[in-house]
Amino acid sequence: MSYVDEVIEKVKAKNPNEPEFIQAVTEVLNSLRLVVDNDERYQKEALLERIVEPERIIMFRVPWVDDNGKVQVNRGMRVQFNSAIGPYKGGLRLHPSVNLSIIKFLGFEQIFKNSLTGLPIGGGKGGSDFDPKGKSDREVMAFCQSFMTELCKYIGADTDVPAGDIGTGAREIGYMYGQYKRIRNLSEGVLTGKGLSYGGSLARTEATGYGLVYIVEELLKSKGDTIVGKTAAVSGAGNVAIYAIQKLEQLGAKAVTCSDSTGWVYDPDGIDVAALKEIKEVKRARLTEYTKYRPNAEYHEGRGVWNIKVDLALPCATQNELLIDDAKALVANGTKVVAEGANMPTTLEATEYLQENGIYFVPGKAANAGGVATSALEMSQNSMRYSWTFEEVDAKLKQIMVSIFHNIDDAAKEYGVENNYVAGANIAGFKKVADAMLAHGIV
């Protein structure tokens, strides 16, 4: 049995009830065989065993009082996975589905994603099974303050810098930051995704969606093609999807779908970004409203985004949303590129099918790294007590995404797996972290 297989088996034995984490580890380690098998240092130093084990897991109860005066209790957690190249960095997810497996999978992926940005940030992730949907502002504040009262003991601008994620937007970050400052008596860049009035960065909201499209644009350019005139299927209707759709439009392409948890929209004229923002960011409503704005559009219950004939597919909703049958539909329809705007939205089986059938597939750790890259730029601005313009941040973001594409492309070519961007991303991200871990000794 090879070293990689040994470690995967150990992870499965140690974490039997964590399918998402096992899936992420299996995908990453399988693509690292080319590197690990040719360097005995990794096995001698037990580097894979160390990299799959979080440096620290903090789990705690979060009691808060609802509007009826009843005490509610949620579970909070923070997985500080790897700090070899910098302070832990990764979002806080507030969603009923949150459990340790999901937070560990996200934190593990974050190590390599953050490494790919070229910026000095390690990997972490956190969150709670609290659901902000349907809660009053006062209830959300009560939860956030209780959550941060415990979390603040373990984070800091040079230790661990959380950010937003699903369910954690500007409102939640504001409440958390206020509580951190109140308890720790520190005004520092301990959270990113902050409001502009207290240390936030311009272009942070747009960053993940914009970055996704920038990397697709660079991929097409490297193949002698252009993004101009391309059609795209986009899933999701949150922050990432909205701004990916907007950037596609700005660059001369057209997104024709979006979706939420109840259904999806097909708009042959191109998704109306203004209408989508009104429905999702202002009204916080369902996509059933979309046809009121665009009568020519179609609304469908359930799922079906990937059945539309398009050039580009950008899954921007949640993990494991693009399944093997969806992959077959994309291949049959002649799709050229699939790039992940969400974290691990494509199953392993679907990913392999897409790659085997000649579709250029860019994994989330590369394609959606624009969000965390801009969070790191926010940290830089906080450290300098300075603020860059939107254009300056956007230009830096584009430069980072172009560099990420060429790093993963070069790594794939170097190891003889040209166009395999999953392997390229994992290898490029891993090598930087591994070199730092080896330099630090056994810690």
XYZ file of C-alpha atoms in Angstrom:
443
model
C 0.000 0.000 0.000
C 1.358 3.426 -0.956
C 1.927 6.218 1.568
C -1.054 8.179 0.197
C -3.351 5.141 0.508
C -2.167 4.538 4.069
C -3.018 8.097 5.091
C -6.437 8.021 3.383
C -7.260 4.773 5.237
C -6.157 6.330 8.544
C -8.374 9.377 7.911
C -11.361 7.114 7.176
C -10.739 5.071 10.336
C -10.292 8.141 12.560
C -13.212 10.116 11.130
C -15.839 7.501 10.151
C -18.827 9.855 10.459
C -17.364 12.737 8.448
C -18.157 12.036 4.766
C -17.482 15.572 3.470
C -14.086 15.682 5.178
C -13.144 12.228 3.870
C -14.234 13.270 0.360
C -12.050 16.398 0.452
C -9.000 14.558 1.825
C -9.356 11.738 -0.717
C -9.605 14.165 -3.645
C -6.585 16.210 -2.544
C -4.287 13.344 -1.554
C -5.003 11.288 -4.670
C -3.800 14.153 -6.834
C -0.661 14.590 -4.702
C 0.688 11.096 -5.473
C 2.866 12.564 -8.227
C 4.617 14.798 -5.693
C 4.585 12.664 -2.546
C 5.750 9.407 -4.135
C 8.876 11.124 -5.488
C 10.048 12.714 -2.237
C 10.786 10.447 0.739
C 10.957 13.455 3.105
C 7.155 13.656 3.204
C 6.743 10.135 4.586
C 9.754 10.394 6.905
C 8.360 13.621 8.426
C 4.758 12.231 8.483
C 3.791 15.348 6.589
C 0.497 14.028 5.197
C -0.589 12.740 8.614
C 0.100 16.213 10.020
C -1.590 18.144 7.230
C -4.871 16.169 7.518
C -5.047 16.684 11.294
C -6.250 20.143 12.423
C -3.874 22.012 14.703
C -6.830 22.845 16.930
C -10.616 22.403 17.119
C -12.684 24.628 19.388
C -16.301 23.602 19.993
C -18.630 25.438 22.347
C -22.253 26.091 23.270
C -23.932 29.345 22.234
C -26.877 30.252 24.502
C -29.069 33.218 23.516
C -32.564 34.545 24.235
C -35.189 34.763 21.456
C -37.901 37.415 21.081
C -40.312 35.318 23.160
C -37.912 35.325 26.098
C -37.025 31.651 25.564
C -33.411 30.527 25.850
C -32.051 28.827 22.720
C -28.821 26.857 22.526
C -26.706 26.351 19.414
C -23.329 24.741 18.851
C -20.407 26.908 17.734
C -17.076 25.718 16.397
C -13.809 26.872 14.897
C -11.334 24.533 13.200
C -7.855 26.077 13.118
C -6.411 23.731 10.547
C -2.966 24.924 9.469
C -0.927 28.036 10.244
C 2.313 27.111 8.450
C 2.245 30.115 6.115
C 0.281 32.620 8.202
C -2.629 33.208 10.590
C -5.675 30.977 10.163
C -8.108 32.463 7.634
C -11.550 31.254 6.630
C -15.234 32.014 6.962
C -17.893 31.479 9.612
C -20.889 29.563 8.247
C -24.278 29.977 9.937
C -26.617 27.272 8.633
C -28.614 24.348 10.114
C -26.462 21.898 8.112
C -23.251 22.927 9.866
C -21.461 20.037 11.560
C -17.857 19.108 12.253
C -17.417 17.196 8.981
C -18.459 20.182 6.869
C -16.328 22.644 8.844
C -13.297 20.324 8.640
C -13.733 19.805 4.892
C -13.986 23.565 4.370
C -10.995 24.245 6.619
C -8.884 21.597 4.864
C -9.706 23.035 1.425
C -8.956 26.514 2.766
C -5.313 25.566 3.463
C -4.613 25.041 -0.241
C -6.888 27.804 -1.487
C -5.159 30.344 0.742
C -1.747 29.043 -0.301
C -2.654 29.520 -3.986
C -3.374 33.229 -3.461
C 0.329 33.785 -2.819
C -0.582 35.718 0.340
C 0.624 34.802 3.876
C -2.542 33.188 5.251
C -3.186 29.745 6.746
C -6.371 27.676 6.680
C -9.299 27.651 9.088
C -13.104 27.568 9.145
C -15.904 27.883 11.660
C -19.576 28.446 12.228
C -22.710 27.258 13.937
C -25.950 25.366 13.286
C -27.802 28.649 13.984
C -30.103 29.723 11.132
C -30.343 33.522 10.693
C -33.263 33.126 8.250
C -36.533 34.294 9.759
C -34.820 35.745 12.842
C -35.228 39.380 13.907
C -32.213 41.693 13.979
C -32.316 41.557 17.785
C -32.228 37.748 17.785
C -29.332 37.679 15.309
C -27.479 40.210 17.486
C -28.104 38.123 20.617
C -26.710 35.022 18.909
C -23.690 36.821 17.386
C -22.751 38.436 20.685
C -22.946 35.115 22.539
C -21.003 33.349 19.774
C -18.226 35.953 19.801
C -18.051 36.052 23.614
C -16.548 32.560 23.427
C -14.784 32.719 20.048
C -12.902 35.938 20.912
C -10.621 33.950 23.249
C -9.083 32.104 20.312
C -8.794 34.654 17.470
C -6.862 37.850 16.704
C -5.389 39.834 13.810
C -2.155 37.800 13.883
C -3.682 34.504 15.084
C -6.958 33.751 13.306
C -9.013 36.103 11.145
C -12.530 34.763 10.410
C -14.746 36.118 7.632
C -18.292 35.776 6.350
C -19.724 32.716 4.626
C -23.202 31.271 4.063
C -25.554 32.994 6.527
C -22.870 35.409 7.716
C -23.168 38.728 5.928
C -22.473 42.368 6.776
C -25.067 42.409 9.589
C -23.630 39.377 11.367
C -20.001 40.488 10.916
C -20.920 43.894 12.364
C -22.480 42.396 15.496
C -19.545 40.022 15.973
C -16.954 42.750 15.511
C -18.738 45.041 17.967
C -18.692 42.313 20.612
C -15.034 41.435 19.969
C -14.021 45.077 20.357
C -16.112 45.436 23.499
C -14.558 42.409 25.230
C -10.962 42.605 23.978
C -10.716 46.430 23.860
C -8.915 46.159 20.524
C -9.625 47.853 17.203
C -7.849 45.467 14.856
C -8.495 43.583 11.644
C -9.757 40.467 13.419
C -12.667 39.908 11.005
C -12.904 40.538 7.285
C -16.011 41.417 5.342
C -16.467 44.390 7.659
C -18.532 47.461 6.775
C -16.693 50.246 4.969
C -17.183 52.604 7.914
C -15.106 50.436 10.264
C -12.260 48.929 8.257
C -13.896 46.998 5.426
C -12.487 46.828 1.912
C -14.064 48.057 -1.277
C -14.710 45.239 -3.800
C -14.879 42.555 -1.052
C -18.559 41.895 -1.763
C -17.871 41.372 -5.453
C -14.566 39.555 -5.054
C -15.480 35.832 -5.186
C -17.810 36.186 -8.177
C -15.483 38.545 -10.026
C -12.451 36.351 -9.318
C -14.278 33.280 -10.632
C -14.903 34.974 -13.961
C -11.354 36.388 -14.153
C -9.852 32.887 -13.885
C -12.240 31.544 -16.555
C -11.313 34.469 -18.802
C -7.590 33.709 -18.376
C -8.115 29.982 -19.031
C -9.955 30.707 -22.282
C -7.270 33.210 -23.282
C -4.562 30.569 -22.717
C -6.420 28.289 -25.145
C -6.607 31.002 -27.820
C -10.294 31.619 -27.064
C -12.224 34.527 -25.553
C -14.994 34.935 -22.988
C -16.800 37.416 -25.247
C -20.051 35.965 -26.577
C -20.031 32.914 -24.310
C -23.198 31.740 -22.513
C -23.032 30.495 -18.929
C -25.166 28.436 -16.560
C -24.798 29.732 -13.015
C -26.274 28.036 -9.947
C -27.061 29.887 -6.747
C -28.472 33.354 -6.215
C -26.293 34.572 -3.374
C -23.282 36.811 -3.278
C -21.006 34.665 -5.476
C -23.608 33.977 -8.159
C -24.826 37.584 -8.366
C -21.389 39.076 -8.923
C -20.237 36.302 -11.262
C -23.309 37.068 -13.387
C -22.499 40.784 -13.230
C -18.848 40.309 -14.263
C -19.819 37.959 -17.121
C -22.076 40.693 -18.446
C -19.322 43.321 -18.107
C -16.898 41.138 -20.083
C -19.330 40.468 -22.926
C -20.646 37.050 -21.868
C -24.173 36.133 -20.765
C -25.421 34.115 -17.771
C -28.784 32.511 -18.570
C -29.578 30.690 -15.300
C -29.534 31.087 -11.522
C -31.128 29.092 -8.707
C -32.050 28.957 -5.033
C -33.078 26.183 -2.652
C -36.592 25.897 -4.120
C -36.098 26.287 -7.871
C -34.251 27.835 -10.794
C -34.646 30.434 -13.508
C -33.826 30.265 -17.223
C -33.643 33.672 -18.896
C -32.551 33.365 -22.555
C -31.944 37.142 -22.702
C -29.462 36.963 -19.817
C -30.132 37.146 -16.077
C -31.108 40.667 -14.986
C -28.615 41.479 -12.208
C -30.635 44.441 -10.910
C -33.751 42.254 -10.562
C -31.753 39.479 -8.891
C -30.263 41.927 -6.371
C -33.695 43.379 -5.633
C -35.154 39.910 -4.981
C -32.265 38.468 -2.987
C -30.464 41.376 -1.320
C -33.362 43.769 -0.683
C -36.513 41.643 -0.387
C -34.719 38.436 0.713
C -37.381 36.641 -1.335
C -37.530 33.493 -3.503
C -36.690 33.290 -7.206
C -40.375 32.713 -7.967
C -40.467 36.542 -8.007
C -38.079 36.759 -10.978
C -40.679 36.354 -13.731
C -42.452 39.488 -12.435
C -39.400 41.430 -13.570
C -38.711 39.417 -16.741
C -41.914 37.893 -18.209
C -39.935 36.044 -20.925
C -37.995 34.078 -18.324
C -38.971 30.606 -17.113
C -39.148 29.544 -13.464
C -38.871 25.835 -12.638
C -39.266 24.058 -9.306
C -36.468 21.763 -8.134
C -33.134 21.472 -9.919
C -32.234 21.575 -13.606
C -29.732 24.385 -14.188
C -27.192 22.038 -15.796
C -29.558 20.826 -18.524
C -29.374 24.115 -20.436
C -27.000 24.202 -23.441
C -24.184 26.633 -22.513
C -20.446 27.201 -23.042
C -19.564 27.707 -19.361
C -20.942 26.172 -16.148
C -20.322 27.975 -12.859
C -21.694 26.129 -9.790
C -21.982 28.825 -7.090
C -24.473 27.378 -4.585
C -23.225 24.711 -2.155
C -21.278 21.446 -1.827
C -22.147 18.398 -3.964
C -24.778 20.110 -6.114
C -23.385 19.033 -9.520
C -23.924 15.278 -9.804
C -22.881 12.645 -12.362
C -26.080 13.031 -14.420
C -25.519 16.795 -14.502
C -21.956 16.213 -15.724
C -23.281 13.953 -18.497
C -25.775 16.642 -19.536
C -23.012 19.284 -19.687
C -20.781 17.043 -21.802
C -23.677 16.176 -24.137
C -24.419 19.883 -24.565
C -20.838 20.752 -25.522
C -19.916 22.812 -22.452
C -16.261 23.918 -22.575
C -15.458 24.975 -18.993
C -16.741 24.132 -15.507
C -15.342 26.401 -12.779
C -16.411 26.099 -9.144
C -17.666 29.267 -7.471
C -18.777 27.332 -4.373
C -16.699 24.992 -2.196
C -16.653 21.430 -3.621
C -19.988 21.778 -5.489
C -19.069 18.929 -7.864
C -19.020 15.319 -6.677
C -15.842 13.270 -7.248
C -17.660 11.067 -9.767
C -18.901 14.110 -11.730
C -15.474 15.782 -11.625
C -13.776 12.703 -13.075
C -16.421 12.384 -15.805
C -15.997 16.025 -16.830
C -12.209 15.682 -16.994
C -12.343 12.389 -18.917
C -14.591 14.010 -21.500
C -12.367 16.981 -22.282
C -14.051 19.723 -20.253
C -11.668 22.167 -18.606
C -12.486 21.844 -14.898
C -11.218 24.434 -12.384
C -11.726 23.419 -8.721
C -13.041 25.813 -6.088
C -9.749 26.112 -4.231
C -8.459 27.975 -7.305
C -11.613 29.345 -8.939
C -13.234 30.861 -5.851
C -10.036 32.056 -4.152
C -10.845 35.674 -5.049
C -12.931 36.073 -1.905
C -10.244 35.061 0.547
C -7.605 36.902 -1.490
C -9.553 40.139 -1.091
C -10.069 39.362 2.585
C -6.277 39.199 2.875
C -6.097 42.546 1.063
C -8.547 43.865 3.692
C -6.164 42.614 6.395
C -3.317 44.502 4.695
C -5.346 47.708 4.589
C -6.266 47.297 8.283
C -2.603 46.816 9.207
C -1.675 49.989 7.316
C -4.698 51.940 8.619
C -5.335 52.725 4.973
C -7.968 52.123 2.299
C -7.469 51.368 -1.403
C -9.960 52.440 -4.083
C -12.365 49.938 -5.653
C -10.288 50.012 -8.851
C -7.044 49.328 -6.964
C -8.518 46.330 -5.126
C -10.156 45.003 -8.302
C -6.862 45.291 -10.206
C -5.000 43.414 -7.442
C -7.766 40.762 -7.423
C -7.497 40.238 -11.179
C -3.715 39.994 -10.951
C -4.006 37.350 -8.183
C -6.533 35.275 -10.173
C -4.399 35.414 -13.330
C -1.379 34.289 -11.239
C -3.402 31.451 -9.697
C -4.374 30.161 -13.133
C -0.784 30.168 -14.362
C 0.470 28.550 -11.125
C -1.978 25.645 -11.416
C -1.394 25.378 -15.171
C 2.393 25.286 -14.708
C 2.151 22.717 -11.879
C -0.049 20.447 -14.023
C 2.415 20.683 -16.940
C 5.447 20.107 -14.688
C 4.014 16.829 -13.397
C 2.809 15.610 -16.796
C -0.919 16.103 -16.244
C -1.549 19.065 -18.548
C -5.077 20.536 -18.330
C -5.746 18.658 -15.069
C -6.362 21.753 -12.969
C -7.528 19.747 -9.941
C -4.086 18.142 -9.702
C -2.400 21.440 -10.590
C -4.236 23.347 -7.853
C -3.615 20.702 -5.204
C 0.073 20.359 -6.104
C 0.766 24.110 -6.273
C -1.123 24.774 -3.022
C 0.428 21.808 -1.219
C 4.065 22.437 -2.124
C 4.147 25.905 -0.558
C 2.535 24.695 2.684
C 4.700 21.547 2.773
C 7.912 23.540 2.336
C 6.915 25.802 5.241
C 6.017 22.825 7.455
C 9.325 21.103 6.721
C 11.189 24.335 7.511
C 9.409 24.631 10.894
C 10.404 21.170 12.105
C 8.022 18.812 13.909
C 5.333 21.153 15.214
